[in-house]
XYZ file of C-alpha atoms in Angstrom:
753
model
C 31.541 26.040 52.590
C 29.112 27.578 55.359
C 30.104 28.503 58.647
C 28.107 28.182 62.203
C 29.044 29.857 65.304
C 27.893 28.023 68.491
C 27.459 28.875 72.222
C 27.429 26.311 74.898
C 24.267 26.284 77.030
C 24.820 23.417 79.182
C 22.840 20.034 78.764
C 19.830 19.839 76.158
C 17.528 17.496 74.918
C 17.303 17.451 70.970
C 14.884 15.908 68.732
C 16.541 14.378 65.506
C 14.022 12.732 63.133
C 12.720 9.910 65.450
C 15.930 9.625 67.771
C 16.509 11.389 71.226
C 20.031 12.631 71.389
C 21.228 13.987 74.752
C 23.932 16.526 74.430
C 26.808 16.635 77.051
C 28.375 19.222 78.932
C 30.464 21.970 77.048
C 33.461 20.266 78.303
C 32.947 17.495 75.691
C 34.200 17.647 72.248
C 32.011 18.837 69.234
C 30.567 16.062 67.442
C 28.323 15.956 64.178
C 25.352 13.680 64.036
C 22.812 12.942 61.170
C 19.631 10.932 61.509
C 18.451 8.642 59.763
C 21.398 6.840 58.564
C 19.678 6.040 55.150
C 16.880 7.028 53.048
C 14.855 5.263 50.350
C 12.140 6.296 48.103
C 9.640 4.421 45.750
C 7.733 5.544 42.820
C 5.707 4.294 39.609
C 6.937 4.981 35.995
C 4.666 7.205 34.315
C 3.735 9.213 37.595
C 3.548 13.084 36.595
C 5.545 14.008 39.389
C 8.229 13.298 41.768
C 7.825 11.627 45.162
C 7.511 13.851 48.215
C 10.926 15.070 49.909
C 12.222 13.212 52.906
C 13.842 14.782 56.046
C 17.523 14.278 57.502
C 18.316 16.203 60.943
C 21.977 17.067 61.278
C 23.403 18.491 64.630
C 26.408 19.681 66.098
C 26.724 18.441 69.772
C 28.688 20.542 72.285
C 29.147 23.295 69.985
C 31.178 25.630 72.251
C 30.496 29.634 72.484
C 31.977 31.617 69.715
C 33.315 28.313 68.192
C 33.560 28.554 64.397
C 32.762 25.613 62.309
C 32.833 25.235 58.553
C 29.927 23.148 56.911
C 29.619 21.180 53.737
C 26.765 19.743 52.063
C 27.001 17.749 48.490
C 25.344 14.987 46.965
C 25.180 12.718 43.806
C 22.193 13.087 41.255
C 21.627 10.015 39.828
C 18.000 10.033 41.156
C 18.129 13.037 43.545
C 17.113 16.492 42.032
C 18.420 18.708 44.972
C 19.181 18.649 48.693
C 18.137 21.815 50.982
C 19.485 22.746 54.373
C 19.207 25.927 56.628
C 21.992 27.180 58.566
C 20.470 26.386 61.895
C 21.504 23.849 64.721
C 19.958 21.476 64.463
C 19.219 21.615 60.581
C 16.284 20.040 58.833
C 17.812 18.607 55.528
C 15.231 18.294 52.847
C 16.148 15.491 50.070
C 14.210 15.812 46.729
C 14.114 12.852 44.265
C 13.676 13.302 40.547
C 10.524 12.697 38.466
C 10.343 8.809 38.021
C 11.985 7.501 34.942
C 11.593 3.793 33.465
C 10.152 0.946 35.383
C 12.622 -1.402 37.093
C 15.278 1.367 37.419
C 16.970 1.768 40.784
C 19.087 4.739 41.596
C 21.804 4.838 44.283
C 22.728 8.373 45.645
C 24.584 9.596 48.590
C 24.079 12.772 50.600
C 27.634 13.848 52.305
C 27.634 16.140 55.241
C 30.856 17.670 56.623
C 31.694 19.861 59.509
C 35.338 20.958 59.751
C 37.567 23.154 61.918
C 39.175 24.878 58.772
C 37.911 26.016 55.573
C 40.073 23.417 53.661
C 38.082 20.921 55.729
C 41.532 19.328 56.605
C 40.414 18.613 60.100
C 36.920 17.151 60.571
C 34.960 17.149 63.737
C 34.203 13.573 64.973
C 31.358 12.305 62.988
C 32.213 14.145 60.003
C 31.908 13.662 57.042
C 28.384 11.654 57.478
C 27.699 9.767 54.422
C 23.900 9.127 54.108
C 23.149 6.440 50.957
C 19.926 7.289 49.284
C 17.951 4.494 47.162
C 15.323 5.384 44.854
C 13.230 2.520 43.141
C 10.842 2.797 40.156
C 8.032 0.218 39.837
C 6.833 -0.772 36.401
C 3.353 0.327 35.104
C 1.299 -1.553 32.866
C 0.940 0.448 29.490
C -1.259 -0.380 26.703
C -0.343 1.139 23.049
C 2.371 3.541 24.718
C -0.223 4.685 27.255
C -3.187 5.491 24.838
C -5.411 2.564 23.890
C -7.036 3.076 20.495
C -9.566 0.950 18.869
C -9.231 -1.822 16.419
C -10.750 -2.410 13.258
C -11.308 -5.405 10.902
C -12.848 -5.615 7.576
C -14.142 -8.939 5.782
C -15.480 -9.532 2.576
C -18.013 -12.439 2.143
C -16.212 -15.276 0.775
C -12.857 -14.076 1.512
C -10.346 -15.229 4.344
C -10.371 -13.823 7.394
C -8.685 -10.379 7.839
C -5.016 -10.700 9.362
C -4.515 -10.602 13.270
C -3.808 -6.944 14.629
C -1.395 -6.458 17.538
C -1.910 -4.683 20.894
C 1.404 -3.740 22.555
C 1.640 -4.252 26.340
C 4.525 -2.318 27.897
C 5.871 -1.818 31.422
C 8.714 -3.307 33.681
C 7.728 -6.857 34.620
C 4.220 -6.326 34.942
C 1.596 -9.246 35.297
C -1.527 -8.785 33.175
C -4.625 -10.557 32.195
C -6.984 -10.056 29.064
C -10.578 -11.262 28.252
C -13.333 -10.563 25.549
C -16.862 -10.264 25.762
C -17.660 -11.778 22.112
C -16.693 -15.441 20.967
C -15.913 -14.189 17.626
C -12.839 -12.221 18.659
C -9.808 -14.153 19.571
C -6.660 -13.578 21.816
C -3.373 -15.067 21.425
C -2.941 -15.233 25.288
C -5.243 -14.741 28.453
C -2.227 -13.702 30.687
C 1.443 -12.839 30.690
C 4.221 -10.584 31.753
C 5.251 -7.209 29.997
C 6.482 -6.722 27.906
C 4.309 -8.440 25.394
C 2.405 -8.466 22.036
C -1.091 -9.512 22.427
C -2.614 -10.371 19.078
C -6.178 -10.141 18.080
C -8.029 -12.137 15.423
C -11.458 -12.646 14.306
C -13.422 -15.658 13.088
C -16.214 -13.868 11.288
C -17.571 -16.905 9.144
C -20.722 -17.367 11.121
C -21.601 -13.706 11.452
C -24.032 -11.966 9.340
C -23.192 -8.679 6.946
C -23.011 -5.632 9.034
C -21.015 -3.961 11.879
C -20.142 -5.941 14.877
C -18.741 -4.720 18.091
C -16.545 -6.276 20.820
C -14.132 -5.151 23.559
C -10.808 -6.530 25.070
C -10.347 -5.857 28.775
C -6.973 -5.611 30.034
C -6.046 -5.568 33.719
C -3.020 -5.211 35.979
C -2.797 -8.178 37.832
C -1.368 -6.450 40.936
C -3.376 -3.149 40.862
C -6.447 -4.826 39.279
C -6.608 -1.619 37.032
C -8.493 -2.308 33.782
C -8.375 -0.723 30.289
C -10.890 -1.475 27.645
C -9.832 -1.833 23.838
C -12.969 -1.367 21.579
C -12.993 -3.571 18.423
C -15.164 -2.968 15.261
C -15.592 -5.761 12.625
C -17.308 -4.889 9.319
C -18.356 -7.845 7.329
C -19.594 -6.713 3.618
C -20.606 -8.349 0.137
C -18.005 -8.491 -2.341
C -18.531 -6.708 -5.498
C -18.300 -8.097 -9.124
C -15.987 -5.703 -11.368
C -15.808 -5.795 -14.989
C -12.700 -3.531 -15.902
C -11.301 -2.756 -19.018
C -12.281 -0.916 -22.106
C -15.611 0.363 -23.292
C -17.460 -1.876 -25.496
C -17.860 0.788 -28.503
C -16.904 -0.434 -31.998
C -16.966 2.214 -34.717
C -13.833 2.600 -37.014
C -11.973 -0.280 -38.168
C -8.243 -0.500 -37.862
C -6.741 -2.288 -40.912
C -9.941 -3.655 -41.987
C -11.454 -5.089 -38.649
C -13.084 -3.860 -35.503
C -10.425 -3.698 -32.685
C -11.119 -6.174 -29.952
C -11.906 -4.959 -26.595
C -10.360 -6.057 -23.355
C -12.072 -6.976 -20.280
C -11.263 -8.322 -16.712
C -13.585 -9.852 -14.385
C -12.415 -9.430 -11.088
C -13.840 -9.634 -7.384
C -11.544 -8.465 -4.539
C -11.727 -11.822 -2.645
C -8.691 -14.421 -2.427
C -11.330 -17.159 -2.877
C -12.058 -17.874 -6.692
C -15.644 -17.708 -7.624
C -17.175 -18.919 -10.708
C -18.954 -16.231 -13.268
C -21.024 -16.681 -16.080
C -21.968 -14.015 -18.996
C -25.173 -13.754 -21.078
C -25.567 -11.065 -24.209
C -28.849 -9.696 -24.856
C -29.016 -8.434 -28.329
C -32.812 -7.802 -28.306
C -34.465 -8.505 -31.862
C -31.243 -7.629 -33.668
C -28.412 -9.788 -35.003
C -26.163 -11.568 -32.781
C -23.214 -9.467 -33.493
C -21.238 -9.357 -30.213
C -19.009 -12.245 -28.906
C -16.948 -12.813 -25.999
C -13.830 -15.216 -25.818
C -15.404 -17.113 -23.156
C -18.809 -17.062 -21.664
C -17.756 -18.473 -18.199
C -14.852 -18.383 -16.031
C -13.438 -17.848 -12.455
C -12.848 -14.392 -10.849
C -9.488 -13.452 -9.617
C -8.114 -10.721 -7.606
C -5.681 -9.636 -10.157
C -6.220 -11.297 -13.563
C -3.700 -11.042 -16.205
C -5.390 -13.150 -19.287
C -8.214 -10.614 -20.510
C -11.651 -11.527 -21.494
C -12.077 -10.211 -25.188
C -15.067 -9.041 -26.770
C -15.236 -8.648 -30.546
C -17.547 -8.209 -33.466
C -18.696 -10.888 -35.643
C -19.525 -9.517 -39.035
C -20.846 -12.632 -40.766
C -23.799 -11.717 -42.735
C -24.111 -8.460 -40.772
C -25.837 -5.821 -42.655
C -24.708 -2.153 -42.231
C -26.389 -0.259 -39.272
C -26.106 0.813 -35.666
C -26.302 -2.090 -33.040
C -26.704 -2.286 -29.298
C -26.296 -5.309 -26.825
C -26.387 -5.671 -23.090
C -23.717 -8.123 -21.502
C -24.578 -9.302 -17.872
C -21.844 -11.160 -15.518
C -23.307 -12.852 -12.706
C -21.208 -14.744 -9.836
C -22.357 -16.407 -6.974
C -20.755 -16.073 -3.415
C -22.051 -17.832 -0.232
C -25.587 -17.686 -1.761
C -25.300 -14.358 -2.633
C -25.889 -13.360 -6.286
C -23.671 -10.624 -7.766
C -24.196 -9.039 -11.189
C -22.388 -6.356 -13.319
C -23.736 -4.967 -16.608
C -21.941 -3.619 -19.593
C -23.497 -1.936 -22.612
C -22.092 -2.399 -26.055
C -22.610 -0.487 -29.419
C -21.565 -0.959 -32.682
C -21.769 1.268 -35.776
C -21.252 -0.972 -38.885
C -21.475 1.173 -41.901
C -20.860 0.592 -45.677
C -17.266 0.296 -47.004
C -15.314 3.570 -46.256
C -11.811 4.702 -46.833
C -9.425 5.974 -44.090
C -6.326 8.213 -44.805
C -3.967 8.869 -42.001
C -2.000 11.395 -43.742
C -3.711 14.634 -45.010
C -0.780 16.734 -45.645
C 2.480 15.887 -47.721
C 5.545 18.012 -48.038
C 8.018 17.600 -50.974
C 10.921 19.507 -51.895
C 13.950 19.936 -54.258
C 17.143 21.740 -53.985
C 20.359 21.385 -56.197
C 21.933 18.886 -53.874
C 18.864 17.459 -52.118
C 15.318 16.271 -52.775
C 11.994 14.397 -52.070
C 9.956 14.289 -55.088
C 7.646 11.400 -54.193
C 5.639 10.053 -51.189
C 3.397 6.968 -50.811
C 0.392 7.137 -48.358
C -1.553 3.829 -47.552
C -5.304 4.172 -48.269
C -6.885 1.878 -45.629
C -10.268 0.227 -44.954
C -12.364 2.522 -42.630
C -15.164 0.152 -41.889
C -17.044 -2.757 -43.501
C -15.239 -5.990 -44.462
C -14.998 -5.971 -48.246
C -12.295 -4.371 -50.459
C -13.150 -0.945 -51.639
C -11.927 0.428 -54.992
C -10.726 4.083 -55.064
C -9.717 6.775 -57.405
C -7.418 9.588 -57.020
C -7.091 13.078 -58.993
C -4.840 16.083 -58.356
C -5.593 19.651 -59.366
C -2.101 20.591 -60.549
C -0.187 19.165 -63.619
C 3.040 19.092 -61.781
C 1.785 16.401 -59.298
C 1.105 13.078 -60.504
C -0.892 10.502 -58.688
C -1.886 6.907 -58.575
C -5.196 7.097 -60.508
C -6.888 4.017 -59.165
C -6.343 1.336 -56.383
C -7.965 -0.852 -53.737
C -7.926 -0.450 -49.919
C -4.731 -1.778 -48.452
C -2.716 -0.379 -51.591
C -0.734 2.895 -51.762
C -1.368 6.071 -53.151
C 1.980 7.684 -54.683
C 2.376 11.258 -55.406
C 5.217 12.428 -57.471
C 6.283 16.042 -58.163
C 8.011 17.421 -61.181
C 9.735 20.567 -60.814
C 10.079 21.159 -64.510
C 8.969 24.868 -65.323
C 7.926 25.451 -62.058
C 9.037 29.021 -60.597
C 11.872 28.534 -58.023
C 11.717 29.782 -54.393
C 8.197 29.597 -53.774
C 5.753 26.918 -52.329
C 3.725 25.233 -54.945
C 0.456 23.819 -53.442
C -1.814 20.974 -55.007
C -4.872 19.474 -53.686
C -5.437 15.563 -54.104
C -8.931 14.125 -54.026
C -9.421 10.359 -53.104
C -12.934 8.822 -53.661
C -14.623 5.664 -53.031
C -16.358 4.005 -55.950
C -18.786 2.136 -53.945
C -19.811 4.797 -51.341
C -20.180 8.398 -50.896
C -16.756 8.826 -49.278
C -14.020 11.399 -50.168
C -10.848 12.519 -48.525
C -8.851 15.675 -49.645
C -5.037 15.930 -49.203
C -3.022 19.105 -49.438
C 0.635 18.791 -51.098
C 3.265 21.362 -50.788
C 6.307 21.455 -53.084
C 9.253 23.677 -52.491
C 11.510 24.096 -55.320
C 14.781 25.887 -54.172
C 17.119 27.609 -56.362
C 20.012 27.105 -54.113
C 20.796 24.734 -51.137
C 19.455 25.375 -47.890
C 21.267 27.745 -45.531
C 22.958 25.656 -43.007
C 22.762 26.590 -40.110
C 20.057 29.146 -39.788
C 20.176 31.355 -36.402
C 17.403 33.948 -35.909
C 18.556 35.982 -32.550
C 15.617 36.683 -30.380
C 14.103 35.376 -27.168
C 10.975 33.192 -28.584
C 8.517 31.216 -26.529
C 7.280 28.767 -28.855
C 7.608 27.378 -32.364
C 5.517 25.062 -34.715
C 6.164 23.793 -38.225
C 3.996 23.693 -41.381
C 3.250 20.128 -42.311
C 3.138 20.834 -46.103
C 5.246 24.318 -46.496
C 8.765 24.741 -45.345
C 7.795 27.449 -42.858
C 8.386 27.719 -39.146
C 5.782 29.682 -36.915
C 7.348 31.364 -33.986
C 6.024 34.019 -31.538
C 7.899 35.878 -28.588
C 4.553 36.126 -26.479
C 3.228 39.031 -28.467
C 3.908 38.873 -32.037
C 3.979 35.857 -34.499
C 6.688 35.490 -37.174
C 6.794 33.257 -40.080
C 10.294 32.100 -41.285
C 11.465 29.962 -44.395
C 13.032 26.910 -43.226
C 15.593 26.652 -46.376
C 16.690 30.265 -46.248
C 15.764 31.697 -42.937
C 14.174 34.539 -44.351
C 11.320 36.076 -42.401
C 8.227 35.634 -44.560
C 5.594 37.388 -42.572
C 4.947 39.154 -39.318
C 1.455 38.881 -37.590
C 0.742 41.540 -34.607
C -2.246 41.861 -32.656
C -3.057 38.305 -31.873
C -2.758 38.824 -27.987
C -5.765 40.705 -26.298
C -3.586 41.941 -23.290
C 0.016 43.530 -22.852
C 1.924 41.603 -20.505
C 0.205 38.843 -18.532
C 0.404 35.351 -19.979
C 0.541 36.623 -23.793
C 0.489 33.839 -26.673
C 1.087 30.292 -25.745
C 0.972 26.817 -27.383
C 0.330 26.397 -31.147
C -0.932 23.480 -33.246
C -1.110 23.047 -36.984
C -3.918 20.945 -38.848
C -2.354 17.957 -40.416
C -3.216 19.238 -43.939
C -1.522 22.908 -43.368
C -4.772 24.439 -43.730
C -4.902 26.391 -40.273
C -2.600 27.565 -37.441
C -4.108 27.606 -34.094
C -2.563 29.901 -31.438
C -3.490 30.209 -27.735
C -4.059 33.813 -26.599
C -3.568 33.009 -22.789
C -4.940 36.232 -21.472
C -8.287 35.788 -23.163
C -8.193 32.018 -22.875
C -8.941 31.798 -26.480
C -7.728 30.126 -29.540
C -6.923 32.147 -32.583
C -7.245 30.017 -36.116
C -5.014 31.385 -38.747
C -5.763 30.626 -42.346
C -2.368 29.581 -43.435
C -2.887 30.065 -47.252
C -3.537 33.660 -46.683
C -1.938 34.303 -43.079
C -5.344 35.966 -41.999
C -6.913 35.232 -38.369
C -10.235 33.735 -38.198
C -13.073 33.812 -35.662
C -11.725 33.325 -32.041
C -13.208 30.636 -29.757
C -12.634 29.974 -25.984
C -11.165 27.470 -23.998
C -12.532 25.943 -20.879
C -11.045 26.316 -17.310
C -7.445 25.578 -16.453
C -4.018 27.071 -16.935
C -2.110 24.605 -19.581
C -2.085 26.432 -22.918
C -1.006 23.353 -25.033
C -2.942 22.016 -27.906
C -2.477 18.987 -30.432
C -4.495 18.392 -33.631
C -5.731 14.953 -34.446
C -8.022 13.908 -37.732
C -10.123 10.752 -36.872
C -12.378 9.868 -39.779
C -11.364 12.918 -41.558
C -12.818 15.270 -38.748
C -10.417 17.949 -37.396
C -9.984 17.925 -33.693
C -8.058 19.930 -31.055
C -7.179 18.183 -27.841
C -6.217 20.858 -25.323
C -4.356 21.064 -22.196
C -7.575 22.054 -20.338
C -8.773 18.324 -20.532
C -11.355 18.734 -23.283
C -11.555 18.090 -27.042
C -12.807 20.713 -29.458
C -14.187 20.831 -33.077
C -11.112 22.397 -34.928
C -13.523 24.433 -37.189
C -15.973 25.979 -34.832
C -14.391 25.485 -31.413
C -17.419 23.744 -30.067
C -16.240 21.691 -26.825
C -17.340 18.008 -27.573
C -18.672 15.555 -25.187
C -16.483 12.484 -24.383
C -17.164 9.207 -22.702
C -14.490 9.790 -20.115
C -12.494 12.879 -19.486
C -8.829 12.953 -19.446
C -7.146 15.374 -16.805
C -5.538 18.802 -17.953
C -1.815 18.430 -18.952
C 1.182 20.422 -19.729
C 2.265 18.584 -22.674
C 0.261 16.784 -25.506
C 1.498 14.514 -28.318
C -0.450 12.755 -31.001
C 0.290 10.401 -33.907
C -0.742 10.729 -37.341
C -2.900 7.708 -36.830
C -5.624 9.589 -35.161
C -6.409 6.982 -32.714
C -3.516 7.627 -30.155
C -2.535 10.733 -28.200
C -0.300 11.150 -25.118
C -0.159 13.548 -22.203
C 2.553 14.455 -19.613
C 1.232 15.321 -16.015
C 1.989 19.026 -14.757
C 5.070 19.264 -12.633
C 5.492 21.365 -9.395
C 8.863 21.605 -7.477
C 8.003 18.469 -5.529
C 6.388 16.056 -8.034
C 4.580 15.434 -11.383
C 1.332 14.415 -12.117
C 0.550 11.171 -13.876
C 1.309 10.720 -17.558
C -0.179 8.382 -19.965
C -1.520 7.570 -23.343
C -5.147 7.092 -24.677
C -6.986 5.688 -27.470
C -9.472 8.011 -29.101
C -12.611 6.764 -30.634
C -14.482 8.925 -32.812
C -18.118 7.851 -33.350
C -19.551 11.318 -34.132
C -19.450 15.061 -32.562
C -21.627 14.076 -29.961
C -20.003 10.634 -29.231
C -16.075 10.596 -28.373
C -14.456 7.862 -26.425
C -11.264 8.540 -24.413
C -9.586 5.448 -23.024
C -6.463 5.263 -21.011
C -4.346 2.587 -22.555
C -0.593 3.123 -21.498
C 0.867 4.530 -17.988
C 4.173 6.384 -18.695
C 7.029 6.779 -16.217
C 6.680 9.156 -13.342
C 9.889 11.128 -14.613
C 8.464 11.352 -18.190
C 9.634 14.808 -19.426
C 8.625 14.415 -23.243
C 6.566 12.132 -25.433
C 6.059 11.325 -28.926
C 4.216 8.627 -30.948
C 5.375 7.282 -34.333
C 3.092 8.054 -37.548
C 1.333 4.536 -37.265
C 0.655 4.894 -33.358
C 2.450 1.634 -32.890
C 5.408 3.049 -30.930
C 5.484 5.553 -28.179
C 8.983 7.203 -27.224
C 9.153 8.633 -23.817
C 12.041 10.715 -22.513
C 13.132 10.018 -19.054
C 15.739 9.904 -16.570
C 18.203 9.410 -14.753
C 19.341 7.364 -16.426
C 19.081 9.870 -19.408
C 17.302 8.165 -22.115
C 14.430 7.552 -24.593
C 12.206 4.553 -23.495
C 10.443 2.851 -26.613
C 7.008 1.418 -25.722
C 6.034 -1.189 -28.651
C 2.454 -1.433 -29.197
C 2.402 -3.097 -32.864
C 4.130 -5.871 -34.769
C 7.355 -4.162 -34.930
C 9.870 -5.960 -32.487
C 10.994 -4.410 -29.246
C 13.608 -1.704 -29.172
C 16.009 -1.041 -26.265
C 16.274 2.675 -24.836
C 17.844 5.178 -26.671
C 20.822 6.930 -25.344
C 20.332 10.699 -24.228
C 23.702 12.282 -22.929
C 21.865 14.916 -20.581
C 18.260 15.332 -19.143
C 15.920 15.104 -22.110
C 13.388 17.695 -22.635
C 12.015 17.227 -26.281
C 11.048 14.500 -28.865
C 9.822 14.497 -32.461
C 9.459 11.890 -35.158
C 9.532 12.582 -38.919
C 7.732 11.097 -41.709
C 10.493 8.440 -42.163
C 10.262 7.476 -38.481
C 13.688 8.869 -37.603
C 13.533 9.999 -33.835
C 15.038 13.288 -32.681
C 15.628 13.957 -29.085
C 16.899 17.057 -27.158
C 18.245 17.965 -23.956
C 18.743 20.984 -22.008
C 22.425 21.376 -21.283
C 24.730 24.140 -21.777
C 27.750 21.893 -21.858
C 28.871 18.996 -23.623
C 29.190 17.903 -27.362
C 25.671 17.376 -28.118
C 22.156 18.206 -27.169
C 20.101 16.505 -29.733
C 20.442 12.751 -30.616
C 19.281 11.284 -33.741
C 18.050 7.798 -34.431
C 16.429 5.734 -37.233
C 13.161 3.614 -36.862
C 15.261 0.617 -35.961
C 17.125 2.416 -33.161
C 20.361 2.975 -34.912
C 22.022 6.032 -34.070
C 22.448 8.362 -37.045
C 24.472 11.108 -35.313
C 24.381 14.107 -32.898
C 23.765 17.936 -33.057
C 24.836 20.875 -30.976
C 22.176 23.502 -31.329
C 22.522 25.469 -27.836
C 25.899 27.106 -26.564
C 27.293 27.960 -23.352
C 24.863 30.295 -22.361
C 21.644 29.292 -23.989
C 20.037 25.655 -24.072
C 17.076 24.283 -26.015
C 13.821 25.166 -24.433
C 11.615 22.269 -22.985
C 9.254 20.845 -25.924
C 10.403 23.266 -28.469
C 12.126 20.781 -31.034
C 10.263 20.287 -34.435
C 10.979 18.626 -37.565
C 9.779 19.956 -40.972
C 6.902 18.231 -42.976
C 9.505 16.716 -45.518
C 11.876 15.440 -42.784
C 14.676 17.581 -44.051
C 15.036 20.255 -41.620
C 15.255 20.364 -37.815
C 13.979 23.406 -35.812
C 14.688 24.074 -32.287
C 14.110 27.093 -29.720
C 17.058 27.989 -27.504
C 16.790 30.734 -24.717
C 18.283 33.140 -27.234
C 17.486 32.279 -30.901
C 15.660 30.108 -33.334
C 17.945 27.455 -34.683
C 17.216 25.599 -38.152
C 19.743 22.992 -39.354
C 19.726 19.948 -42.047
C 18.808 16.552 -40.946
C 21.275 13.796 -41.903
């Protein structure tokens, strides 16, 4: 409440707004007048500033000398920002509106001016309080794309349906608009209307040639005539004929035949187009066939086109062919060419297992093993012979491809508690083709210690495929432990090149048990260790990358190391081998005894994991390797294992926590196998029993065991309340009798069911 003292000076002429007010003599009573009696404002939505203020004039008439007046000025603020008035008589009162809001809004406010005889304003002078209504109207404004019009683009492939229409959003309160284009191929869903509205743009490109075409849409406000352009670009291109699928490279046979290669003839257009194929063999025999020589393109075909080898009267040799696919779309001829290669050799043997572990203790034994001798290439049955260099091992002396080589150990007269090793040689009688197998035989004087616990913090463990040995390191020193007694057999120091740092990393063992490969992470080198003498050999370097994992495969009897750096190396020399297609570096690697399949798991960060998949490995020679992706794994995969024949892939994943089973062979499908906690390890033994581990410090089990048909065989608890099983550190012995795991505080060895 403000006060104002006045003094009567007789009659005076006062200007109030546009009105003339004549004051009376001092004898008249005091009166409050405010002019004008109302105010109104107008603005348009989207204006960056509020409208200019407007003026009210308030005056106290007949104010006597030394007469005290108590003044009050209040207002509502629906659309008003503030009201300002000086303590003068008369008083210019400025009324300020707010910045405009939405179009169509009308704000109603009042300005109330009071003149009173007392501070509590119980006694008003005549004319008080004066209430002045204020109206604030906001008109709509035409807006396009929320005020920032942006370009529209269309892409159409010749022969395909026109691209879908795209919208232009027109906003604003009840604004009338008009729209037009400057090209006939650009169509509008409407030429006029009232906001809010969605104007759809579509194109009719069939009569246009290939290339880029430009147009504009002009949208105007029907009242203000303000116009906005929207630029439109249409790109019309030829389709491309794509022949996706596997490489047409045929070398080793699987079960006596060259595997068929699957192709998919596609074109990224909805309209189907006919295609034809031709095969050019040059002057050579017509060895390559397709399951169809003509067809119709589809954007996403499901039925593959198969390429296969016709061996009828085909002599041994190396052959090439060119396959040309042709399609015609609106008079345009499209082609795609695929090259095919065949290496058709004389009959050769194929052996999938090069190492065998046998054992005998007082209560348990594994004295015999049968290994299929398969057809490596050629179409005829091949006769083979086998012999062993130790009398305690008997072998099937003769057979034909498709039959088994049976190995049987006789413990009579053999010294106990040592590993006996024999070499078995398998030869073809028709070609110069020979395979060498290593057989280890443990004769224990007493039963296995169960369980074995070796307290220490280890990083990685690997097992020998023919000896009952576990190779384990702590990042600096490699230790060798007997799986049946738990005794430390040997200690190897000095394998790493630096103290601290990365230290020793991943390990892999050759399938015949001859060499252990250890990664020196600091030097980015592989250290080969000859296991018959436990002596390190010549180091060789890895390529770039941070993954330290290795896995060993042996296609066509040639040892290869697949490394986590995304490359394949000769296991004997360390030479990096060229591949027909690279695979990305991975944190986890797993391969089958069948050397044609290996799998990788993507490296994980805190937010996500890289892709995980399995590959076919085609081995032509050291200069010619083929790596073909064939199975995408689930994004949450944490471990993977392939059965010995390569026909089933087991994938640990979750939640839900389980071991998925992917079938690729004649066996029937299996449901997922249960895991009671987040799984982190998978391993399969020679009898195709599946062992899956999980990291958990609670619960009754952290290992689940299943047979090859998915039946549960039992569970184990290897970790404890303070130490769980480390990721990927679950292994099984070559004879399938002992299970090995690294926990966070020890090496654990137990007997299998």
